[in-house]
Phi, psi and omega in degrees: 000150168290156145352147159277166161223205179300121177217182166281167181298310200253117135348123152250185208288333175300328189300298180255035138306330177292307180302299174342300231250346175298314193281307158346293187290318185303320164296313161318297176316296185317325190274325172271010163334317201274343182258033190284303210280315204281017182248311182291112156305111179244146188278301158344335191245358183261114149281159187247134190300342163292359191080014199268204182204175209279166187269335251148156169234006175261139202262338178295018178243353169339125163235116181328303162340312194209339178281069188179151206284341278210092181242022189302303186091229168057015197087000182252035177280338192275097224294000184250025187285156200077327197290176174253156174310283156326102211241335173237139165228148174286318208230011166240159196264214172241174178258111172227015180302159206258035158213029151232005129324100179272132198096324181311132158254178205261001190232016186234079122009306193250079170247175192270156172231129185283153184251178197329308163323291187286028152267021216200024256244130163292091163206032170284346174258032147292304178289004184242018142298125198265151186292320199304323192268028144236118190219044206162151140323300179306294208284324168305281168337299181325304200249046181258313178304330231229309216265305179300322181324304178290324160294314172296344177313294201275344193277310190296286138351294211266344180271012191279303174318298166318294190283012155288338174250346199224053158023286185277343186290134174241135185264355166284332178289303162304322151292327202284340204282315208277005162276344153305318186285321194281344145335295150018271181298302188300327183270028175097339206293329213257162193255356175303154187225308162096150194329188172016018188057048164277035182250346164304304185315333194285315171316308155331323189280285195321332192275336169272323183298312178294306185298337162283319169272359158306324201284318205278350190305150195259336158308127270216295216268350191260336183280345183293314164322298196274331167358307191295016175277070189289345186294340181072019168237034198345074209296341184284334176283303193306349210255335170292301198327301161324296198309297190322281214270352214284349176310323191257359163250344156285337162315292170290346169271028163237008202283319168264014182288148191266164210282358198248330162319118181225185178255156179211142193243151179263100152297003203056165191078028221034038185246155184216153158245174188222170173268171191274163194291163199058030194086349171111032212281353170226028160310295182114308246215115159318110168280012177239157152237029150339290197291001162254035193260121355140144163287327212266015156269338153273332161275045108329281214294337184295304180321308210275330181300300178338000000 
């Protein structure tokens, strides 16, 4: 992190969502300590069922095209395929209809509405992944990465275009929400359901991509642990599995934010820090903790900055 400066008095609500979600995350590290290595994704170590292997250990030179589990083809190798171009609006809302919602009811008004952003989100070729072809950590991490990269890619790109009417917007705040959401997504979390709900099949995957890397873990005492997921959605494996990896998926969604972006945490006292360029993307150490934020409360706080 950079040096602090000088700040305003009042906190804003990301400020104390970071702190919250700061203590949060600290107990989360704590609890996968002892199963991190049998968790932790390395790009080196991802086979292919052909046997092939990743182009790179950098995850911002990934190519979609052959670095990935995603043999659908047609182009949905691609996480943005399908998605639409248009990532912020003045003038189209969030999503609250209450049966892409997950928890909403169809007779409640006051429900969560996912905002503009998540609705579009790179992250298809998660959903055209067959479970069968995860059998590792690694391989997972592979198109985990690959999801953030295009997202962050494409969030970057659509905010140069935005904050020409929208000042205040900061794209290290906008990466950060949606490496929350794909936080989310892997630990079961998210609440989006999405056009035909075709965000159950993506839960669906995951939830078989997890039982597959519990069978294959090599550790005696690490199958024992997670076993005790008797719900068979293993939340607990999935929830180390984020801690272990979100450093290398926040690396990857930042790969294209420019060096004078940086993140900023309010310290109190009038202090504010800041991450180091490019969002802290070569820090090593995540600078946000959104993601250990309940989702339909940040997007609460996005819906109202919008």
């Amino acid at each position: 992190m950079a040096p602090g400066g000088s700040g305003g008095t009042k906190k804003t609500a990301k400020e104390v969502f970071d702190e919250i979600g700061g203590i949060i995350q600290q107990k989360a590290k704590e609890n996968a300590v002892p199963y991190q290595n049998d968790l932790k994704g390395d790009l080196l170590k991802v086979k292919f069922s052909n046997r092939g292997t990743v182009s790179t250990e950098d995850a911002c030179l990934l190519n979609y095209t052959k670095d990935t589990n995603v043999t659908e083809g047609y182009g949905k190798e691609n996480p943005c395929y399908g998605r639409q171009g248009v990532r912020f609006s003045d003038t189209k809302g969030a999503e609250c209809y209450w049966n892409r919602i997950k928890g909403n009811d169809k007779n409640n008004e006051a429900a969560a509405c996912a905002p503009f952003r998540k609705l579009h989100m790179c992250d298809r070729n998660l959903e055209e992944i067959k479970p069968h072809q995860i059998t590792s950590t690694h391989n997972l991490l592979l198109d985990v990465l690959l999801a953030a990269k295009h997202e962050g890619k494409l969030l970057v790109e659509k905010h140069k275009e935005y904050i020409t009417e929208n000042p205040d917007s900061q794209i290290c705040t906008m990466l950060a929400r949606s490496f929350a959401d794909i936080g989310d997504i892997i630990r079961g979390k998210d609440l989006f359901l999405g056009h035909q709900q075709r965000k159950r099949k993506l839960e669906g995957n995951l939830r078989n991509i997890f039982k597959n890397i519990h069978d294959h873990l090599t550790d005696a005492k690490a199958n024992s642990y997670y076993k005790n997921d008797n719900d068979r959605n293993y939340y607990k494996l999935r929830e180390d599995w984020w801690t272990a990896n979100r450093d290398q998926v926040w690396k990857a969604i930042t790969c294209d934010a420019a060096v004078e972006d940086t993140y900023s945490k309010y310290l109190g006292d009038r202090t504010t820090t800041f991450s180091n360029e490019k969002c802290g993307h070569d820090e090593g150490i995540v600078p946000t903790n959104l993601d250990y934020v309940p989702q339909y409360l940040r997007w609460f706080e996005e819906w109202a900055e919008d």
